[in-house]
Short mmCIF file of C-alpha atoms and ligand atoms in Angstrom, two decimals:
data_model
loop_
_atom_site.label_atom_id
_atom_site.label_comp_id
_atom_site.label_asym_id
_atom_site.label_seq_id
_atom_site.Cartn_x
_atom_site.Cartn_y
_atom_site.Cartn_z
CA MET Z 1 13.78 16.62 26.67
CA GLU Z 2 13.75 18.83 23.77
CA THR Z 3 10.69 19.58 21.87
CA TYR Z 4 10.22 19.58 18.34
CA GLU Z 5 10.55 23.46 18.46
CA ARG Z 6 13.42 24.61 20.57
CA LEU Z 7 15.48 21.66 19.24
CA LEU Z 8 14.84 23.55 15.40
CA ALA Z 9 15.56 27.08 16.97
CA ALA Z 10 19.30 25.37 18.74
CA ILE Z 11 19.38 24.17 14.80
CA THR Z 12 18.01 27.27 13.11
CA PRO Z 13 21.15 30.57 12.16
CA ALA Z 14 20.43 34.09 13.41
CA THR Z 15 22.34 35.79 10.74
CA GLY Z 16 23.92 33.97 7.28
CA PRO Z 17 22.47 32.32 3.69
CA THR Z 18 19.57 29.78 4.49
CA ARG Z 19 17.59 28.17 2.67
CA ASP Z 20 13.90 27.28 2.73
CA VAL Z 21 13.49 24.03 3.43
CA LEU Z 22 9.39 21.87 2.43
CA ASP Z 23 7.94 19.41 3.89
CA PRO Z 24 7.37 16.84 0.80
CA ALA Z 25 4.22 14.80 1.95
CA THR Z 26 2.93 18.61 1.75
CA GLY Z 27 4.87 21.09 0.00
CA GLU Z 28 4.71 23.97 3.32
CA ARG Z 29 7.81 25.26 3.92
CA ILE Z 30 9.11 23.67 7.83
CA GLY Z 31 12.11 25.38 8.60
CA ALA Z 32 15.68 27.14 6.70
CA ALA Z 33 18.59 25.41 6.13
CA ARG Z 34 22.22 26.97 6.92
CA VAL Z 35 24.05 27.02 3.85
CA ASP Z 36 28.14 27.34 4.38
CA GLY Z 37 30.53 27.88 2.78
CA THR Z 38 34.18 27.45 2.12
CA ALA Z 39 35.48 29.10 5.35
CA GLU Z 40 32.63 27.52 7.54
CA LEU Z 41 34.02 24.44 6.22
CA GLU Z 42 37.64 25.77 6.74
CA ARG Z 43 36.87 26.40 10.66
CA ALA Z 44 35.08 23.23 10.90
CA ILE Z 45 38.14 21.00 9.81
CA GLY Z 46 40.33 23.63 12.12
CA ARG Z 47 38.31 23.13 15.20
CA ALA Z 48 37.82 18.94 14.59
CA ARG Z 49 41.76 18.55 14.15
CA ALA Z 50 42.43 20.75 17.12
CA ALA Z 51 39.73 18.51 19.09
CA GLN Z 52 41.56 15.20 18.13
CA PRO Z 53 44.47 14.75 20.00
CA ALA Z 54 42.27 15.76 23.47
CA TRP Z 55 40.17 13.19 22.59
CA ALA Z 56 41.85 10.57 21.29
CA GLU Z 57 44.03 10.86 24.69
CA LEU Z 58 40.96 10.18 26.58
CA GLY Z 59 41.19 6.64 25.94
CA ASP Z 60 39.17 4.06 25.61
CA GLU Z 61 37.20 3.56 28.50
CA GLU Z 62 35.88 6.98 28.02
CA ARG Z 63 34.94 8.01 24.81
CA VAL Z 64 32.98 4.25 25.30
CA ALA Z 65 31.24 6.17 28.42
CA THR Z 66 30.65 8.99 26.36
CA LEU Z 67 29.07 7.52 22.96
CA ASN Z 68 26.57 5.79 26.04
CA ARG Z 69 24.67 9.43 27.50
CA VAL Z 70 25.42 10.01 23.74
CA ALA Z 71 23.01 7.16 23.36
CA ASP Z 72 21.13 8.91 26.50
CA ALA Z 73 21.13 12.01 24.54
CA ILE Z 74 18.90 10.83 22.11
CA GLU Z 75 16.70 8.47 23.48
CA ARG Z 76 16.02 11.72 25.47
CA SER Z 77 14.75 13.70 22.12
CA GLY Z 78 13.84 10.99 20.62
CA GLU Z 79 10.42 12.26 19.90
CA ALA Z 80 11.43 15.74 18.84
CA LEU Z 81 14.17 13.65 16.38
CA ALA Z 82 11.29 11.63 14.93
CA GLU Z 83 9.18 14.63 14.22
CA LEU Z 84 12.24 16.72 12.80
CA LEU Z 85 12.95 13.60 10.82
CA SER Z 86 9.01 12.60 9.30
CA ARG Z 87 8.70 16.70 7.60
CA GLU Z 88 12.07 16.78 6.72
CA GLN Z 89 12.54 13.46 4.96
CA GLY Z 90 8.83 12.59 5.04
CA LYS Z 91 9.07 8.94 6.42
CA PRO Z 92 6.19 8.48 8.58
CA LEU Z 93 6.67 8.31 12.83
CA ASN Z 94 5.25 4.46 12.75
CA GLY Z 95 6.58 0.84 10.43
CA PRO Z 96 9.82 1.29 10.05
CA ASN Z 97 10.35 5.15 9.61
CA ALA Z 98 11.30 7.66 11.80
CA ARG Z 99 10.97 6.44 15.76
CA PHE Z 100 12.79 3.24 14.64
CA GLU Z 101 15.00 5.38 13.40
CA VAL Z 102 15.97 7.04 15.74
CA GLY Z 103 16.06 4.85 17.45
CA ALA Z 104 18.42 2.85 15.76
CA CYS Z 105 20.44 5.52 16.30
CA ALA Z 106 20.29 5.02 20.16
CA ASN Z 107 21.02 1.75 19.85
CA TRP Z 108 24.14 1.53 17.44
CA LEU Z 109 25.85 4.27 19.47
CA ARG Z 110 25.15 2.22 22.44
CA ALA Z 111 26.57 -1.51 20.03
CA THR Z 112 29.41 0.01 18.58
CA ALA Z 113 30.24 1.31 22.10
CA ALA Z 114 30.54 -1.73 23.78
CA THR Z 115 32.25 -4.26 20.46
CA PRO Z 116 35.53 -4.72 21.80
CA GLN Z 117 38.83 -3.32 20.64
CA PRO Z 118 40.03 -4.72 17.62
CA VAL Z 119 43.67 -6.27 19.01
CA GLU Z 120 45.07 -9.33 17.38
CA VAL Z 121 48.01 -11.18 18.10
CA VAL Z 122 49.58 -12.25 14.49
CA VAL Z 123 52.08 -14.08 15.56
CA ASP Z 124 53.42 -16.02 19.01
CA ASP Z 125 55.56 -18.08 18.11
CA GLY Z 126 58.56 -18.46 20.76
CA GLU Z 127 60.38 -16.18 18.70
CA THR Z 128 58.91 -13.64 17.14
CA TYR Z 129 55.89 -12.09 18.86
CA ALA Z 130 53.97 -8.85 17.00
CA GLU Z 131 50.31 -7.49 17.67
CA LEU Z 132 48.74 -5.31 15.28
CA HIS Z 133 46.90 -2.41 17.14
CA TYR Z 134 44.45 -0.26 15.04
CA ARG Z 135 44.94 3.66 15.43
CA PRO Z 136 43.27 6.82 15.18
CA ILE Z 137 43.14 8.07 11.73
CA GLY Z 138 43.39 11.75 12.48
CA THR Z 139 39.82 13.95 11.64
CA VAL Z 140 37.24 12.16 9.17
CA GLY Z 141 35.02 12.89 6.64
CA VAL Z 142 31.46 11.59 6.50
CA ILE Z 143 28.93 12.45 3.77
CA THR Z 144 25.27 11.02 3.67
CA PRO Z 145 23.00 10.32 1.45
CA TRP Z 146 19.14 11.59 2.61
CA ASN Z 147 17.24 8.68 2.57
CA TRP Z 148 17.67 7.31 6.17
CA PRO Z 149 19.61 10.96 7.01
CA MET Z 150 20.12 9.98 10.80
CA MET Z 151 21.03 6.14 10.48
CA ILE Z 152 23.67 6.23 8.30
CA ALA Z 153 25.21 9.51 9.84
CA ILE Z 154 26.07 7.30 13.30
CA TRP Z 155 26.85 4.52 11.38
CA GLN Z 156 29.86 6.67 10.31
CA ILE Z 157 30.01 8.81 13.11
CA ALA Z 158 29.92 6.46 15.62
CA PRO Z 159 33.07 3.93 15.12
CA ALA Z 160 34.84 7.33 13.61
CA LEU Z 161 35.02 8.37 17.44
CA ARG Z 162 34.89 5.10 19.43
CA MET Z 163 38.68 4.62 17.98
CA GLY Z 164 39.55 8.35 18.91
CA ASN Z 165 38.54 10.07 15.39
CA THR Z 166 37.43 13.79 15.22
CA VAL Z 167 34.58 14.21 12.50
CA VAL Z 168 33.68 16.65 10.52
CA ALA Z 169 30.26 15.32 9.44
CA LYS Z 170 28.21 16.96 5.46
CA PRO Z 171 25.02 15.86 5.09
CA SER Z 172 22.35 15.52 2.66
CA GLU Z 173 21.27 18.67 1.42
CA TYR Z 174 17.99 17.61 0.80
CA THR Z 175 17.90 15.80 5.00
CA THR Z 176 20.32 18.50 6.41
CA LEU Z 177 17.72 19.90 9.37
CA SER Z 178 17.84 15.99 10.55
CA GLY Z 179 22.00 15.88 10.50
CA LEU Z 180 22.45 19.21 11.99
CA ALA Z 181 20.02 18.21 14.78
CA LEU Z 182 21.05 14.95 15.27
CA ALA Z 183 24.78 16.37 15.84
CA ALA Z 184 23.00 19.33 18.19
CA VAL Z 185 21.91 16.61 20.60
CA MET Z 186 24.99 14.68 20.10
CA ASN Z 187 26.60 17.34 21.06
CA GLN Z 188 25.25 17.90 24.52
CA GLU Z 189 27.63 14.66 25.26
CA LEU Z 190 30.50 15.25 23.26
CA PRO Z 191 33.25 17.52 23.54
CA GLU Z 192 33.54 20.86 22.03
CA GLY Z 193 34.57 20.54 17.92
CA VAL Z 194 35.02 16.47 18.43
CA LEU Z 195 31.84 16.47 16.52
CA GLU Z 196 31.57 19.32 13.64
CA VAL Z 197 28.59 19.42 11.00
CA VAL Z 198 28.83 21.01 7.78
CA ALA Z 199 25.49 22.01 5.41
CA GLY Z 200 25.64 22.75 2.04
CA ASP Z 201 25.91 20.05 -1.36
CA GLY Z 202 27.75 18.12 -3.33
CA GLY Z 203 30.50 21.09 -4.25
CA LEU Z 204 31.03 21.36 -0.32
CA GLY Z 205 31.34 17.90 -0.55
CA ALA Z 206 34.30 18.01 -3.03
CA GLU Z 207 35.58 20.54 -0.55
CA LEU Z 208 35.73 17.78 2.02
CA VAL Z 209 37.30 15.51 -0.01
CA VAL Z 210 40.70 17.00 -0.87
CA HIS Z 211 40.73 18.86 2.05
CA PRO Z 212 44.45 17.72 3.16
CA GLY Z 213 43.44 17.71 7.09
CA ILE Z 214 40.91 14.78 6.73
CA GLY Z 215 42.91 11.21 6.74
CA LYS Z 216 39.10 9.53 5.89
CA ILE Z 217 35.84 9.21 3.55
CA MET Z 218 32.84 7.71 4.83
CA PHE Z 219 30.78 8.40 2.02
CA THR Z 220 26.94 6.96 1.59
CA GLY Z 221 25.28 7.62 -1.13
CA SER Z 222 25.03 6.97 -4.74
CA THR Z 223 27.63 5.09 -7.15
CA ALA Z 224 28.11 8.51 -9.72
CA THR Z 225 29.50 10.20 -6.89
CA GLY Z 226 31.36 7.58 -5.60
CA ARG Z 227 33.48 7.86 -8.82
CA ARG Z 228 33.61 11.57 -8.64
CA ILE Z 229 35.39 10.75 -4.54
CA MET Z 230 37.63 8.76 -5.88
CA GLU Z 231 39.50 10.92 -8.40
CA ALA Z 232 38.76 13.98 -6.30
CA SER Z 233 40.77 12.10 -3.33
CA ALA Z 234 43.47 10.53 -6.10
CA GLY Z 235 45.69 13.44 -4.93
CA ASN Z 236 46.48 12.94 -1.00
CA LEU Z 237 45.68 9.19 -1.25
CA LYS Z 238 42.83 10.18 1.34
CA ARG Z 239 41.49 6.15 2.67
CA LEU Z 240 37.82 5.89 1.22
CA THR Z 241 34.70 3.54 2.73
CA LEU Z 242 32.69 3.37 -0.14
CA GLU Z 243 28.63 2.36 0.55
CA LEU Z 244 26.86 2.80 -2.80
CA GLY Z 245 24.19 2.52 -4.82
CA GLY Z 246 22.68 -1.38 -5.22
CA ASN Z 247 19.65 -2.85 -7.28
CA ASP Z 248 18.96 -5.61 -4.79
CA ALA Z 249 17.54 -9.53 -6.77
CA GLY Z 250 15.05 -11.69 -4.77
CA ILE Z 251 14.96 -14.73 -5.56
CA VAL Z 252 11.44 -16.20 -4.90
CA LEU Z 253 12.14 -20.75 -5.12
CA PRO Z 254 8.32 -22.95 -6.18
CA ASP Z 255 8.57 -24.53 -2.91
CA VAL Z 256 7.69 -21.56 -0.53
CA ASP Z 257 4.25 -20.40 1.15
CA ALA Z 258 3.25 -17.55 -0.82
CA SER Z 259 1.08 -16.22 1.44
CA ALA Z 260 3.71 -16.84 4.88
CA ILE Z 261 6.56 -15.01 3.08
CA ALA Z 262 4.26 -12.04 1.08
CA GLU Z 263 4.68 -9.75 4.05
CA GLY Z 264 8.08 -10.34 4.99
CA LEU Z 265 9.06 -9.94 -0.07
CA PHE Z 266 6.80 -6.36 1.05
CA TRP Z 267 9.11 -4.64 3.33
CA GLY Z 268 12.04 -5.88 1.65
CA ALA Z 269 11.79 -3.88 -1.17
CA PHE Z 270 9.18 -0.63 0.49
CA ILE Z 271 11.20 -0.20 3.82
CA ASN Z 272 11.18 3.94 3.46
CA THR Z 273 9.05 3.67 0.88
CA GLY Z 274 11.66 2.32 -1.13
CA GLN Z 275 13.93 4.79 -0.73
CA THR Z 276 16.97 2.22 0.61
CA CYS Z 277 20.00 0.99 -0.49
CA ALA Z 278 19.55 -2.55 0.78
CA ALA Z 279 15.88 -2.90 -0.23
CA MET Z 280 15.56 -5.34 -2.54
CA LYS Z 281 14.57 -3.48 -5.91
CA ARG Z 282 13.77 -7.11 -8.41
CA LEU Z 283 12.08 -9.90 -7.34
CA TYR Z 284 12.69 -13.28 -9.64
CA VAL Z 285 9.92 -15.67 -9.40
CA HIS Z 286 9.34 -19.06 -10.43
CA ASP Z 287 6.83 -20.40 -12.17
CA ASP Z 288 5.00 -22.75 -10.17
CA VAL Z 289 4.62 -20.08 -7.94
CA TYR Z 290 4.29 -16.96 -9.81
CA ASP Z 291 0.44 -16.42 -9.73
CA ALA Z 292 0.83 -16.74 -6.09
CA VAL Z 293 2.64 -14.76 -5.19
CA CYS Z 294 1.66 -11.64 -7.13
CA ASP Z 295 -1.25 -12.25 -5.07
CA ALA Z 296 -0.05 -12.19 -1.44
CA LEU Z 297 2.25 -10.08 -2.25
CA THR Z 298 -1.02 -7.44 -4.00
CA GLU Z 299 -2.83 -8.32 -0.79
CA VAL Z 300 -0.44 -7.03 1.44
CA ALA Z 301 0.84 -4.33 -0.11
CA SER Z 302 -2.91 -2.97 -1.26
CA GLN Z 303 -3.33 -2.53 2.62
CA MET Z 304 -0.33 -0.42 4.12
CA PRO Z 305 -0.97 2.80 4.18
CA MET Z 306 0.43 5.90 2.80
CA GLY Z 307 0.20 9.97 3.76
CA PRO Z 308 1.98 12.23 5.36
CA GLY Z 309 4.57 11.09 7.45
CA LEU Z 310 3.21 12.77 10.87
CA ASP Z 311 -0.41 10.88 10.21
CA GLU Z 312 0.03 7.57 13.44
CA GLN Z 313 -1.80 5.08 10.77
CA ASN Z 314 1.15 6.04 7.99
CA VAL Z 315 3.46 3.52 7.57
CA LEU Z 316 4.19 5.05 4.14
CA GLY Z 317 5.19 8.57 2.88
CA PRO Z 318 6.16 10.39 -0.05
CA LEU Z 319 9.69 10.50 -1.56
CA GLN Z 320 11.56 12.70 -0.23
CA ASN Z 321 11.69 14.83 -3.63
CA ARG Z 322 11.71 15.31 -7.04
CA MET Z 323 13.66 14.17 -8.66
CA GLN Z 324 13.50 10.84 -7.24
CA TRP Z 325 9.85 11.01 -7.45
CA GLU Z 326 10.41 11.75 -11.70
CA VAL Z 327 13.23 8.84 -12.16
CA VAL Z 328 10.21 6.30 -10.55
CA HIS Z 329 7.60 7.42 -12.24
CA ARG Z 330 9.57 7.23 -15.79
CA LEU Z 331 10.44 3.86 -14.98
CA VAL Z 332 7.29 3.01 -14.52
CA ASP Z 333 5.65 4.56 -17.41
CA ALA Z 334 7.79 3.25 -19.73
CA ALA Z 335 7.31 -0.43 -17.94
CA LYS Z 336 3.37 0.53 -18.43
CA THR Z 337 4.08 1.21 -22.13
CA SER Z 338 6.31 -2.22 -22.71
CA GLY Z 339 3.57 -4.11 -21.57
CA ALA Z 340 4.08 -5.24 -18.60
CA ARG Z 341 1.38 -5.90 -16.17
CA VAL Z 342 0.49 -3.54 -13.33
CA LEU Z 343 -0.83 -5.31 -10.70
CA LEU Z 344 -1.33 -2.35 -8.05
CA GLY Z 345 -0.63 1.53 -8.44
CA GLY Z 346 1.12 2.70 -11.18
CA THR Z 347 -0.74 6.08 -12.38
CA PRO Z 348 0.53 8.47 -9.79
CA ASP Z 349 -3.75 10.87 -8.33
CA PRO Z 350 -2.74 14.75 -10.39
CA GLU Z 351 -3.99 16.15 -7.39
CA ALA Z 352 -1.81 14.66 -4.73
CA SER Z 353 -0.07 17.24 -2.69
CA GLY Z 354 3.67 16.38 -2.03
CA HIS Z 355 6.13 14.31 -3.93
CA PHE Z 356 3.26 10.32 -3.24
CA TYR Z 357 3.95 7.91 -5.95
CA PRO Z 358 1.63 4.94 -4.67
CA THR Z 359 2.64 1.31 -4.50
CA THR Z 360 2.86 -0.50 -7.06
CA LEU Z 361 3.90 -4.10 -8.49
CA VAL Z 362 4.65 -4.67 -12.41
CA ALA Z 363 4.14 -8.51 -13.27
CA ASP Z 364 5.12 -10.16 -16.39
CA ILE Z 365 8.25 -7.58 -17.26
CA ASP Z 366 10.63 -8.55 -18.91
CA ASP Z 367 14.61 -8.89 -17.28
CA ALA Z 368 16.02 -6.20 -20.22
CA HIS Z 369 13.38 -3.85 -19.01
CA PRO Z 370 15.31 -0.75 -17.25
CA LEU Z 371 12.93 -0.58 -14.03
CA VAL Z 372 14.54 -4.16 -13.97
CA GLN Z 373 18.28 -3.16 -14.88
CA GLU Z 374 17.98 0.85 -13.29
CA GLU Z 375 17.78 1.24 -9.33
CA GLN Z 376 13.97 2.96 -8.95
CA PHE Z 377 14.22 3.97 -5.14
CA GLY Z 378 10.85 4.27 -4.60
CA PRO Z 379 7.33 2.39 -4.37
CA ALA Z 380 7.30 -0.25 -8.01
CA LEU Z 381 9.18 -3.17 -7.70
CA PRO Z 382 8.86 -5.86 -11.10
CA ILE Z 383 8.56 -9.34 -10.96
CA ILE Z 384 10.13 -11.62 -13.16
CA ARG Z 385 8.93 -14.51 -13.91
CA TYR Z 386 11.70 -17.83 -14.31
CA SER Z 387 11.81 -21.07 -14.62
CA ASP Z 388 15.20 -22.45 -14.62
CA VAL Z 389 16.80 -20.96 -10.88
CA GLU Z 390 20.13 -20.96 -12.98
CA ASP Z 391 18.49 -18.53 -15.13
CA ALA Z 392 17.73 -16.96 -11.77
CA VAL Z 393 21.25 -16.06 -10.30
CA ARG Z 394 21.99 -15.12 -14.46
CA MET Z 395 20.32 -12.06 -14.33
CA ALA Z 396 20.34 -11.57 -10.60
CA ASN Z 397 24.14 -11.16 -11.67
CA ALA Z 398 23.98 -9.96 -14.46
CA VAL Z 399 23.85 -5.78 -13.20
CA ASP Z 400 27.04 -4.39 -11.83
CA VAL Z 401 25.91 -3.61 -9.05
CA GLY Z 402 26.25 -5.99 -5.62
CA LEU Z 403 24.60 -4.60 -2.42
CA GLY Z 404 22.51 -6.98 -1.06
CA ALA Z 405 19.86 -10.44 -1.95
CA SER Z 406 18.21 -12.68 -0.98
CA VAL Z 407 16.81 -16.36 -1.61
CA TRP Z 408 13.05 -16.95 -0.55
CA SER Z 409 12.67 -21.11 -0.04
CA GLY Z 410 11.70 -23.79 2.38
CA ASP Z 411 14.90 -25.57 2.70
CA ARG Z 412 17.39 -23.82 3.43
CA GLU Z 413 20.76 -25.36 2.78
CA ARG Z 414 19.13 -25.16 -1.08
CA ALA Z 415 18.67 -21.24 -0.24
CA ARG Z 416 22.14 -21.09 0.93
CA GLU Z 417 24.20 -22.85 -2.37
CA ILE Z 418 22.05 -20.20 -4.05
CA ALA Z 419 22.64 -17.51 -2.28
CA ALA Z 420 26.89 -18.70 -2.60
CA ARG Z 421 26.13 -18.41 -6.08
CA LEU Z 422 25.33 -14.44 -5.90
CA GLU Z 423 27.67 -11.13 -7.12
CA ALA Z 424 26.71 -9.11 -3.32
CA GLY Z 425 28.03 -8.44 -0.49
CA THR Z 426 25.28 -9.45 1.84
CA VAL Z 427 22.63 -12.43 1.25
CA TRP Z 428 20.09 -12.81 3.32
CA ILE Z 429 18.18 -16.11 3.46
CA ASN Z 430 14.15 -15.27 3.94
CA SER Z 431 13.90 -12.31 4.35
CA HIS Z 432 15.57 -8.69 2.77
CA GLY Z 433 17.48 -6.12 4.17
CA GLY Z 434 17.43 -6.29 7.87
CA VAL Z 435 21.58 -4.64 9.30
CA HIS Z 436 22.43 -5.74 12.38
CA PRO Z 437 25.39 -3.56 14.22
CA GLY Z 438 27.60 -6.87 14.83
CA ILE Z 439 27.83 -7.50 11.47
CA PRO Z 440 29.64 -6.33 8.97
CA PHE Z 441 27.84 -4.49 5.90
CA GLY Z 442 29.09 -3.64 2.09
CA GLY Z 443 28.90 -4.13 -1.49
CA VAL Z 444 30.34 -5.40 -4.04
CA LYS Z 445 31.69 -4.77 -7.24
CA GLN Z 446 30.11 -0.76 -8.53
CA SER Z 447 27.97 -1.09 -4.63
CA GLY Z 448 31.38 0.18 -3.48
CA PHE Z 449 33.93 -1.38 -0.90
CA GLY Z 450 35.49 -1.16 3.10
CA LEU Z 451 32.35 -2.63 5.44
CA GLU Z 452 31.09 -0.97 8.36
CA PHE Z 453 29.92 -2.15 11.48
CA GLY Z 454 31.65 -4.54 14.08
CA ALA Z 455 35.28 -5.37 14.45
CA GLU Z 456 35.11 -4.79 10.71
CA GLY Z 457 33.69 -1.05 11.06
CA LEU Z 458 36.39 -0.29 13.76
CA LYS Z 459 39.40 -1.30 11.62
CA ALA Z 460 37.78 1.02 8.40
CA VAL Z 461 38.19 3.91 10.99
CA ALA Z 462 41.32 3.55 11.77
CA VAL Z 463 45.13 2.76 10.89
CA PRO Z 464 47.10 -0.57 12.05
CA GLN Z 465 50.39 -0.15 13.51
CA VAL Z 466 52.01 -3.36 13.75
CA ILE Z 467 54.20 -3.82 17.51
CA ASN Z 468 57.09 -5.97 16.32
CA GLY Z 469 58.44 -7.91 20.08
P1 NAD J 1 24.27 11.09 -3.94
O1 NAD J 1 25.42 10.61 -4.33
O2 NAD J 1 23.61 12.27 -5.00
O3 NAD J 1 24.66 12.34 -3.20
C1 NAD J 1 25.26 11.61 -1.50
C2 NAD J 1 25.47 13.02 -0.63
O4 NAD J 1 26.78 13.25 -1.92
C3 NAD J 1 24.96 13.69 -0.32
O5 NAD J 1 25.85 14.64 0.55
C4 NAD J 1 25.92 14.80 -1.42
O6 NAD J 1 25.65 16.21 -1.54
C5 NAD J 1 27.64 14.97 -1.29
N1 NAD J 1 27.88 14.26 -2.42
C6 NAD J 1 27.68 14.66 -4.09
N2 NAD J 1 28.63 15.09 -4.95
C7 NAD J 1 29.61 15.66 -4.12
C8 NAD J 1 30.87 15.39 -4.63
N3 NAD J 1 31.30 15.45 -6.21
N4 NAD J 1 31.37 15.38 -3.82
C9 NAD J 1 31.67 14.59 -2.41
N5 NAD J 1 29.99 14.66 -1.66
C10 NAD J 1 29.87 14.78 -2.69
O7 NAD J 1 23.58 10.08 -3.12
P2 NAD J 1 21.58 10.38 -3.00
O8 NAD J 1 21.04 10.58 -4.05
O9 NAD J 1 22.02 12.07 -1.84
O10 NAD J 1 21.15 8.71 -2.33
C11 NAD J 1 21.12 8.20 -3.31
C12 NAD J 1 21.68 6.96 -3.10
O11 NAD J 1 22.20 6.55 -2.13
C13 NAD J 1 21.47 5.39 -3.62
O12 NAD J 1 22.31 5.11 -4.96
C14 NAD J 1 21.82 4.72 -2.70
O13 NAD J 1 21.74 3.38 -3.61
C15 NAD J 1 22.65 4.49 -2.07
N6 NAD J 1 22.78 4.26 -0.15
C16 NAD J 1 23.52 3.80 -0.16
C17 NAD J 1 24.05 2.92 0.88
C18 NAD J 1 25.33 1.68 1.65
O14 NAD J 1 25.32 1.70 2.22
N7 NAD J 1 25.37 1.28 0.40
C19 NAD J 1 23.11 3.27 2.11
C20 NAD J 1 22.53 4.51 2.13
C21 NAD J 1 21.99 4.83 0.38
#
């Protein structure tokens, strides 16, 4: 079993440029992250490309066995990984946070290893016989954000490796240590060169995107960066999966029991302290139950402890970085000025160390307000009142992104009717944001394109080949 100290030492370089990494809860220095340049990128891509033919030739059975051993390695080092993740990202050890994220990495690897290879007989009519197979692309570039730095990396790395590709991953510059530590543990079991990591900012990511040695980019991050990646990859028609930003709506119908759904609503919005792509970022509540839902949600939210991640009792943490804290602060301040009613939070403690922003619920806010229309990506939820469900559907669809959405009702059929009219890649009924390794996940509109997870996720990191005859 790896200790936190040994894990940190293993990813701290003896020479070369580094950058200090600070704990977002305290501002204390926790370590130094490598800063790679073009030369390191070239070497990493060279090693990954050199390793790819042997990895593909190893065969599916051996790759499956290897991925399962990688999952075991992650579990053996689970506590060390969770501690590092908590210190660098800020998320608490407990609740649906650091230990949960590391556990999900192992689960995802095993589920990806267990997914049947997608081979289809497409025509078999006595005259013609054709099968559709999925072959490795080569070397896949994986570019990830800072909110779920280990889990999102695994979402992309695991299927890419399963399909016989090698990977060059670039973690976010805000959570580089988490990306490096995860790869260090995975590389205890993977052959050399199969998983390479480069450490750097968007500039290094851009170099990865244009590199001719990379066959596909799996990108998770903001819509603005997704657009830049699409432009940059046009030169060599690089394949892309873009998992981008969201502004998920939840719609509460008048027939709900407010206290029964309050905890589900809370975690739908505040998982990872709101820093989640498919978190509920706008809540539309029918007039008949508006006050009851606001009261029940305030009651639940006010009992959820926020504080430094390593304190075992906390389930909410700081924002990961000042940039995101400023976004939340600006949007909530503007909402207060506009006359919206703050039910909880809304005033950060000026004495607080780190990037803490209090759990904030804002009621009686106009749908046109920036806190509703922009992605806040933090612990502040606007609650909008409606009286005609047609208006709620219209408002939910009136943004340019479409990652997730949810409908809350005691009447499943009614909820499903409304779900079908929402412009989102996933619509949950009576929950929000849960993902499953067997259920495809992806966005519509400006939330990107391409699917992850399950058989669809394996196809996304492969090239189709028809065998006709
Ligand atoms: P970001 O777009 O700023 O950065 C993401 C990654 O892209 C980082 O590794 C960054 O270094 C890299 N990058 C930046 N510029 C680049 C360029 N020109 N070329 C290549 N790479 C570049 O996003 P972020 O702030 O880290 O993450 C938050 C955003 O991610 C939110 O909008 C959130 O909704 C979204 N997100 C989406 C999903 C999803 O599955 N759809 C999941 C998590 C987060």
